[in-house]
């Protein structure tokens, strides 16, 4: 059976245009209208820098709208930096760092959901606790240069624990509108960061 010849004006690689076919789902200019890849992934370097500065300056008021975002880029970098500086000090504790981070985030998530009216997501808790790990990276970097076992090391570790817990509790109270409850949040944060300090000192 032979097929009847049909008029075909297109080629194999370029299909013929049909005016009845639907448009390309709203893409008029093609790739010119698409947002950048980092924006699609939710990575905003300006917000990462603002969160880092908020942690480094615990007396600076935190912007609750930025702090309530789920951004895990900075916390992952700070966890890797903590593990790397511990490794340079001769301590292979990557599993402990990530294990204590996961358990601490779950415990803080449960506590904050019991204390706050609006509730909080797992990602927000992990983001805030991870960003506030930055002073602990400074402590582990100091452990590479000199031993922290002794009175000066203990004083420095206590100062860093207070710095981390003060920053985390300040961010949580501003993001979740929990005024007057900063000490109740700072205590479990200090316990969590105390575990990281024990890893660093000993």
PDB file of C-alpha atoms in Angstrom:
ATOM      1  CA  UNK A   1       0.000   0.000   0.000  1.00  0.00           C
ATOM      2  CA  UNK A   2       1.478   3.312  -1.067  1.00  0.00           C
ATOM      3  CA  UNK A   3       0.937   6.516   0.871  1.00  0.00           C
ATOM      4  CA  UNK A   4      -0.399   9.484  -0.966  1.00  0.00           C
ATOM      5  CA  UNK A   5       2.060  12.334  -1.328  1.00  0.00           C
ATOM      6  CA  UNK A   6       1.455  15.177   1.126  1.00  0.00           C
ATOM      7  CA  UNK A   7       2.765  18.694   1.091  1.00  0.00           C
ATOM      8  CA  UNK A   8       5.376  18.950   3.854  1.00  0.00           C
ATOM      9  CA  UNK A   9       7.287  22.204   4.062  1.00  0.00           C
ATOM     10  CA  UNK A  10       9.251  21.584   7.296  1.00  0.00           C
ATOM     11  CA  UNK A  11      12.410  19.589   7.894  1.00  0.00           C
ATOM     12  CA  UNK A  12      13.162  16.748  10.260  1.00  0.00           C
ATOM     13  CA  UNK A  13      14.929  18.933  12.823  1.00  0.00           C
ATOM     14  CA  UNK A  14      12.560  21.901  12.585  1.00  0.00           C
ATOM     15  CA  UNK A  15       8.838  21.142  12.785  1.00  0.00           C
ATOM     16  CA  UNK A  16       6.483  23.223  10.777  1.00  0.00           C
ATOM     17  CA  UNK A  17       4.692  26.045  12.612  1.00  0.00           C
ATOM     18  CA  UNK A  18       0.993  25.573  13.098  1.00  0.00           C
ATOM     19  CA  UNK A  19      -1.075  28.652  14.029  1.00  0.00           C
ATOM     20  CA  UNK A  20      -3.562  26.439  15.871  1.00  0.00           C
ATOM     21  CA  UNK A  21      -0.885  25.066  18.247  1.00  0.00           C
ATOM     22  CA  UNK A  22      -0.715  26.629  21.741  1.00  0.00           C
ATOM     23  CA  UNK A  23       2.055  29.105  22.465  1.00  0.00           C
ATOM     24  CA  UNK A  24       5.193  28.068  24.339  1.00  0.00           C
ATOM     25  CA  UNK A  25       3.598  28.294  27.790  1.00  0.00           C
ATOM     26  CA  UNK A  26       4.022  32.045  28.058  1.00  0.00           C
ATOM     27  CA  UNK A  27       7.711  32.211  27.119  1.00  0.00           C
ATOM     28  CA  UNK A  28       7.806  35.035  24.615  1.00  0.00           C
ATOM     29  CA  UNK A  29      11.496  35.909  24.653  1.00  0.00           C
ATOM     30  CA  UNK A  30      12.799  32.461  25.634  1.00  0.00           C
ATOM     31  CA  UNK A  31      15.626  32.501  28.145  1.00  0.00           C
ATOM     32  CA  UNK A  32      15.644  36.293  28.541  1.00  0.00           C
ATOM     33  CA  UNK A  33      12.614  36.191  30.860  1.00  0.00           C
ATOM     34  CA  UNK A  34      13.892  33.428  33.182  1.00  0.00           C
ATOM     35  CA  UNK A  35      15.275  34.376  36.618  1.00  0.00           C
ATOM     36  CA  UNK A  36      18.956  33.674  37.426  1.00  0.00           C
ATOM     37  CA  UNK A  37      19.868  30.204  38.688  1.00  0.00           C
ATOM     38  CA  UNK A  38      20.920  31.370  42.177  1.00  0.00           C
ATOM     39  CA  UNK A  39      17.566  33.127  42.577  1.00  0.00           C
ATOM     40  CA  UNK A  40      15.725  29.948  41.590  1.00  0.00           C
ATOM     41  CA  UNK A  41      17.756  27.976  44.133  1.00  0.00           C
ATOM     42  CA  UNK A  42      16.979  30.542  46.838  1.00  0.00           C
ATOM     43  CA  UNK A  43      20.595  31.650  47.361  1.00  0.00           C
ATOM     44  CA  UNK A  44      20.786  35.370  48.098  1.00  0.00           C
ATOM     45  CA  UNK A  45      24.301  36.540  48.940  1.00  0.00           C
ATOM     46  CA  UNK A  46      23.050  39.859  50.331  1.00  0.00           C
ATOM     47  CA  UNK A  47      20.867  38.064  52.895  1.00  0.00           C
ATOM     48  CA  UNK A  48      23.700  35.642  53.735  1.00  0.00           C
ATOM     49  CA  UNK A  49      26.003  38.602  54.402  1.00  0.00           C
ATOM     50  CA  UNK A  50      23.365  40.376  56.546  1.00  0.00           C
ATOM     51  CA  UNK A  51      22.773  37.236  58.628  1.00  0.00           C
ATOM     52  CA  UNK A  52      26.503  36.762  59.111  1.00  0.00           C
ATOM     53  CA  UNK A  53      26.917  40.362  60.275  1.00  0.00           C
ATOM     54  CA  UNK A  54      23.965  39.943  62.646  1.00  0.00           C
ATOM     55  CA  UNK A  55      25.677  36.940  64.237  1.00  0.00           C
ATOM     56  CA  UNK A  56      29.057  38.661  64.453  1.00  0.00           C
ATOM     57  CA  UNK A  57      27.488  41.691  66.181  1.00  0.00           C
ATOM     58  CA  UNK A  58      25.104  40.360  68.850  1.00  0.00           C
ATOM     59  CA  UNK A  59      24.106  43.880  69.913  1.00  0.00           C
ATOM     60  CA  UNK A  60      22.773  44.731  66.442  1.00  0.00           C
ATOM     61  CA  UNK A  61      18.985  44.290  66.168  1.00  0.00           C
ATOM     62  CA  UNK A  62      17.997  41.408  63.900  1.00  0.00           C
ATOM     63  CA  UNK A  63      15.700  41.838  60.911  1.00  0.00           C
ATOM     64  CA  UNK A  64      12.938  39.302  61.506  1.00  0.00           C
ATOM     65  CA  UNK A  65      11.878  39.085  57.850  1.00  0.00           C
ATOM     66  CA  UNK A  66      15.350  38.065  56.680  1.00  0.00           C
ATOM     67  CA  UNK A  67      15.948  35.768  59.638  1.00  0.00           C
ATOM     68  CA  UNK A  68      12.697  33.888  59.039  1.00  0.00           C
ATOM     69  CA  UNK A  69      13.925  32.614  55.662  1.00  0.00           C
ATOM     70  CA  UNK A  70      14.984  29.027  55.175  1.00  0.00           C
ATOM     71  CA  UNK A  71      18.557  29.465  53.983  1.00  0.00           C
ATOM     72  CA  UNK A  72      20.881  26.525  54.520  1.00  0.00           C
ATOM     73  CA  UNK A  73      23.820  27.669  52.378  1.00  0.00           C
ATOM     74  CA  UNK A  74      25.575  29.588  55.148  1.00  0.00           C
ATOM     75  CA  UNK A  75      24.980  26.936  57.844  1.00  0.00           C
ATOM     76  CA  UNK A  76      26.380  24.189  55.607  1.00  0.00           C
ATOM     77  CA  UNK A  77      29.483  26.293  54.936  1.00  0.00           C
ATOM     78  CA  UNK A  78      29.945  26.997  58.648  1.00  0.00           C
ATOM     79  CA  UNK A  79      29.495  23.314  59.584  1.00  0.00           C
ATOM     80  CA  UNK A  80      32.076  22.338  56.968  1.00  0.00           C
ATOM     81  CA  UNK A  81      34.405  25.070  58.244  1.00  0.00           C
ATOM     82  CA  UNK A  82      34.015  23.809  61.832  1.00  0.00           C
ATOM     83  CA  UNK A  83      34.777  20.254  60.760  1.00  0.00           C
ATOM     84  CA  UNK A  84      37.736  21.407  58.664  1.00  0.00           C
ATOM     85  CA  UNK A  85      39.295  23.456  61.483  1.00  0.00           C
ATOM     86  CA  UNK A  86      38.791  20.565  63.894  1.00  0.00           C
ATOM     87  CA  UNK A  87      40.499  18.338  61.325  1.00  0.00           C
ATOM     88  CA  UNK A  88      43.438  20.754  61.151  1.00  0.00           C
ATOM     89  CA  UNK A  89      43.703  20.459  64.939  1.00  0.00           C
ATOM     90  CA  UNK A  90      43.951  16.670  64.548  1.00  0.00           C
ATOM     91  CA  UNK A  91      40.339  15.807  65.464  1.00  0.00           C
ATOM     92  CA  UNK A  92      38.167  13.954  62.960  1.00  0.00           C
ATOM     93  CA  UNK A  93      34.691  14.907  64.216  1.00  0.00           C
ATOM     94  CA  UNK A  94      32.603  15.483  61.076  1.00  0.00           C
ATOM     95  CA  UNK A  95      30.041  12.888  62.174  1.00  0.00           C
ATOM     96  CA  UNK A  96      29.738  14.426  65.641  1.00  0.00           C
ATOM     97  CA  UNK A  97      29.298  17.912  64.173  1.00  0.00           C
ATOM     98  CA  UNK A  98      26.491  16.873  61.841  1.00  0.00           C
ATOM     99  CA  UNK A  99      24.891  14.494  64.355  1.00  0.00           C
ATOM    100  CA  UNK A 100      24.790  17.060  67.155  1.00  0.00           C
ATOM    101  CA  UNK A 101      23.547  19.683  64.697  1.00  0.00           C
ATOM    102  CA  UNK A 102      20.657  17.480  63.563  1.00  0.00           C
ATOM    103  CA  UNK A 103      19.625  16.441  67.086  1.00  0.00           C
ATOM    104  CA  UNK A 104      19.988  20.018  68.365  1.00  0.00           C
ATOM    105  CA  UNK A 105      17.842  21.370  65.525  1.00  0.00           C
ATOM    106  CA  UNK A 106      15.097  18.835  66.212  1.00  0.00           C
ATOM    107  CA  UNK A 107      15.136  19.593  69.954  1.00  0.00           C
ATOM    108  CA  UNK A 108      15.097  23.365  69.420  1.00  0.00           C
ATOM    109  CA  UNK A 109      12.304  23.013  66.849  1.00  0.00           C
ATOM    110  CA  UNK A 110      10.156  21.160  69.381  1.00  0.00           C
ATOM    111  CA  UNK A 111      10.921  23.691  72.124  1.00  0.00           C
ATOM    112  CA  UNK A 112      10.251  26.740  69.942  1.00  0.00           C
ATOM    113  CA  UNK A 113       6.975  25.304  68.663  1.00  0.00           C
ATOM    114  CA  UNK A 114       5.852  24.842  72.257  1.00  0.00           C
ATOM    115  CA  UNK A 115       6.873  28.384  73.226  1.00  0.00           C
ATOM    116  CA  UNK A 116       5.812  30.469  70.214  1.00  0.00           C
ATOM    117  CA  UNK A 117       2.317  31.265  69.012  1.00  0.00           C
ATOM    118  CA  UNK A 118       3.028  31.246  65.278  1.00  0.00           C
ATOM    119  CA  UNK A 119       5.260  28.170  65.136  1.00  0.00           C
ATOM    120  CA  UNK A 120       8.516  27.735  63.242  1.00  0.00           C
ATOM    121  CA  UNK A 121       9.761  25.484  60.449  1.00  0.00           C
ATOM    122  CA  UNK A 122      12.630  23.001  60.645  1.00  0.00           C
ATOM    123  CA  UNK A 123      14.537  24.972  58.015  1.00  0.00           C
ATOM    124  CA  UNK A 124      14.340  28.236  59.924  1.00  0.00           C
ATOM    125  CA  UNK A 125      15.672  26.599  63.111  1.00  0.00           C
ATOM    126  CA  UNK A 126      18.501  24.906  61.208  1.00  0.00           C
ATOM    127  CA  UNK A 127      19.353  28.173  59.459  1.00  0.00           C
ATOM    128  CA  UNK A 128      19.556  30.241  62.652  1.00  0.00           C
ATOM    129  CA  UNK A 129      21.475  27.621  64.644  1.00  0.00           C
ATOM    130  CA  UNK A 130      23.865  27.094  61.730  1.00  0.00           C
ATOM    131  CA  UNK A 131      24.590  30.772  61.252  1.00  0.00           C
ATOM    132  CA  UNK A 132      25.225  31.176  64.976  1.00  0.00           C
ATOM    133  CA  UNK A 133      27.843  28.432  64.725  1.00  0.00           C
ATOM    134  CA  UNK A 134      30.238  30.996  63.217  1.00  0.00           C
ATOM    135  CA  UNK A 135      31.847  32.080  66.541  1.00  0.00           C
ATOM    136  CA  UNK A 136      32.493  28.385  67.258  1.00  0.00           C
ATOM    137  CA  UNK A 137      34.483  28.254  64.003  1.00  0.00           C
ATOM    138  CA  UNK A 138      36.592  31.101  65.402  1.00  0.00           C
ATOM    139  CA  UNK A 139      37.179  29.057  68.570  1.00  0.00           C
ATOM    140  CA  UNK A 140      38.181  25.955  66.605  1.00  0.00           C
ATOM    141  CA  UNK A 141      40.515  28.093  64.483  1.00  0.00           C
ATOM    142  CA  UNK A 142      42.157  29.268  67.705  1.00  0.00           C
ATOM    143  CA  UNK A 143      42.510  25.612  68.745  1.00  0.00           C
ATOM    144  CA  UNK A 144      44.630  25.045  65.641  1.00  0.00           C
ATOM    145  CA  UNK A 145      47.140  27.679  66.777  1.00  0.00           C
ATOM    146  CA  UNK A 146      47.338  26.918  70.527  1.00  0.00           C
ATOM    147  CA  UNK A 147      45.921  24.524  73.093  1.00  0.00           C
ATOM    148  CA  UNK A 148      42.658  25.518  74.751  1.00  0.00           C
ATOM    149  CA  UNK A 149      43.109  23.224  77.742  1.00  0.00           C
ATOM    150  CA  UNK A 150      43.715  25.555  80.656  1.00  0.00           C
ATOM    151  CA  UNK A 151      42.245  28.664  82.196  1.00  0.00           C
ATOM    152  CA  UNK A 152      42.592  30.986  79.161  1.00  0.00           C
ATOM    153  CA  UNK A 153      41.063  28.348  76.866  1.00  0.00           C
ATOM    154  CA  UNK A 154      38.174  27.769  79.248  1.00  0.00           C
ATOM    155  CA  UNK A 155      37.466  31.505  79.531  1.00  0.00           C
ATOM    156  CA  UNK A 156      37.588  31.852  75.727  1.00  0.00           C
ATOM    157  CA  UNK A 157      35.284  28.851  75.275  1.00  0.00           C
ATOM    158  CA  UNK A 158      32.763  30.280  77.774  1.00  0.00           C
ATOM    159  CA  UNK A 159      32.865  33.626  75.986  1.00  0.00           C
ATOM    160  CA  UNK A 160      32.227  31.942  72.611  1.00  0.00           C
ATOM    161  CA  UNK A 161      29.344  29.867  74.046  1.00  0.00           C
ATOM    162  CA  UNK A 162      27.740  33.049  75.386  1.00  0.00           C
ATOM    163  CA  UNK A 163      28.269  34.783  72.051  1.00  0.00           C
ATOM    164  CA  UNK A 164      26.641  31.948  70.075  1.00  0.00           C
ATOM    165  CA  UNK A 165      23.690  31.561  72.432  1.00  0.00           C
ATOM    166  CA  UNK A 166      23.096  35.322  72.681  1.00  0.00           C
ATOM    167  CA  UNK A 167      23.050  35.661  68.883  1.00  0.00           C
ATOM    168  CA  UNK A 168      20.752  32.668  68.394  1.00  0.00           C
ATOM    169  CA  UNK A 169      18.291  33.706  71.097  1.00  0.00           C
ATOM    170  CA  UNK A 170      18.196  37.288  69.796  1.00  0.00           C
ATOM    171  CA  UNK A 171      17.419  36.093  66.263  1.00  0.00           C
ATOM    172  CA  UNK A 172      14.745  33.660  67.461  1.00  0.00           C
ATOM    173  CA  UNK A 173      13.013  36.284  69.588  1.00  0.00           C
ATOM    174  CA  UNK A 174      12.941  38.806  66.733  1.00  0.00           C
ATOM    175  CA  UNK A 175      11.864  36.320  64.038  1.00  0.00           C
ATOM    176  CA  UNK A 176       9.139  34.672  66.138  1.00  0.00           C
ATOM    177  CA  UNK A 177       7.966  37.751  68.087  1.00  0.00           C
ATOM    178  CA  UNK A 178       8.842  36.205  71.466  1.00  0.00           C
ATOM    179  CA  UNK A 179       9.749  39.316  73.438  1.00  0.00           C
ATOM    180  CA  UNK A 180      10.641  38.677  77.062  1.00  0.00           C
ATOM    181  CA  UNK A 181      11.593  35.037  76.446  1.00  0.00           C
ATOM    182  CA  UNK A 182      15.194  35.478  75.314  1.00  0.00           C
ATOM    183  CA  UNK A 183      16.710  33.862  78.429  1.00  0.00           C
ATOM    184  CA  UNK A 184      14.429  30.840  78.059  1.00  0.00           C
ATOM    185  CA  UNK A 185      15.723  30.380  74.527  1.00  0.00           C
ATOM    186  CA  UNK A 186      19.358  31.219  75.342  1.00  0.00           C
ATOM    187  CA  UNK A 187      19.704  28.421  77.913  1.00  0.00           C
ATOM    188  CA  UNK A 188      19.140  25.432  75.556  1.00  0.00           C
ATOM    189  CA  UNK A 189      21.180  27.234  72.884  1.00  0.00           C
ATOM    190  CA  UNK A 190      24.057  27.516  75.382  1.00  0.00           C
ATOM    191  CA  UNK A 191      23.781  23.803  76.134  1.00  0.00           C
ATOM    192  CA  UNK A 192      23.953  22.958  72.420  1.00  0.00           C
ATOM    193  CA  UNK A 193      26.898  25.243  71.711  1.00  0.00           C
ATOM    194  CA  UNK A 194      28.569  23.957  74.877  1.00  0.00           C
ATOM    195  CA  UNK A 195      28.701  20.520  73.244  1.00  0.00           C
ATOM    196  CA  UNK A 196      30.458  22.015  70.232  1.00  0.00           C
ATOM    197  CA  UNK A 197      32.899  23.804  72.572  1.00  0.00           C
ATOM    198  CA  UNK A 198      33.657  20.502  74.332  1.00  0.00           C
ATOM    199  CA  UNK A 199      34.476  18.969  70.942  1.00  0.00           C
ATOM    200  CA  UNK A 200      36.762  21.891  70.202  1.00  0.00           C
ATOM    201  CA  UNK A 201      38.591  22.108  73.530  1.00  0.00           C
ATOM    202  CA  UNK A 202      39.121  18.429  74.279  1.00  0.00           C
TER     203      UNK A 202
END
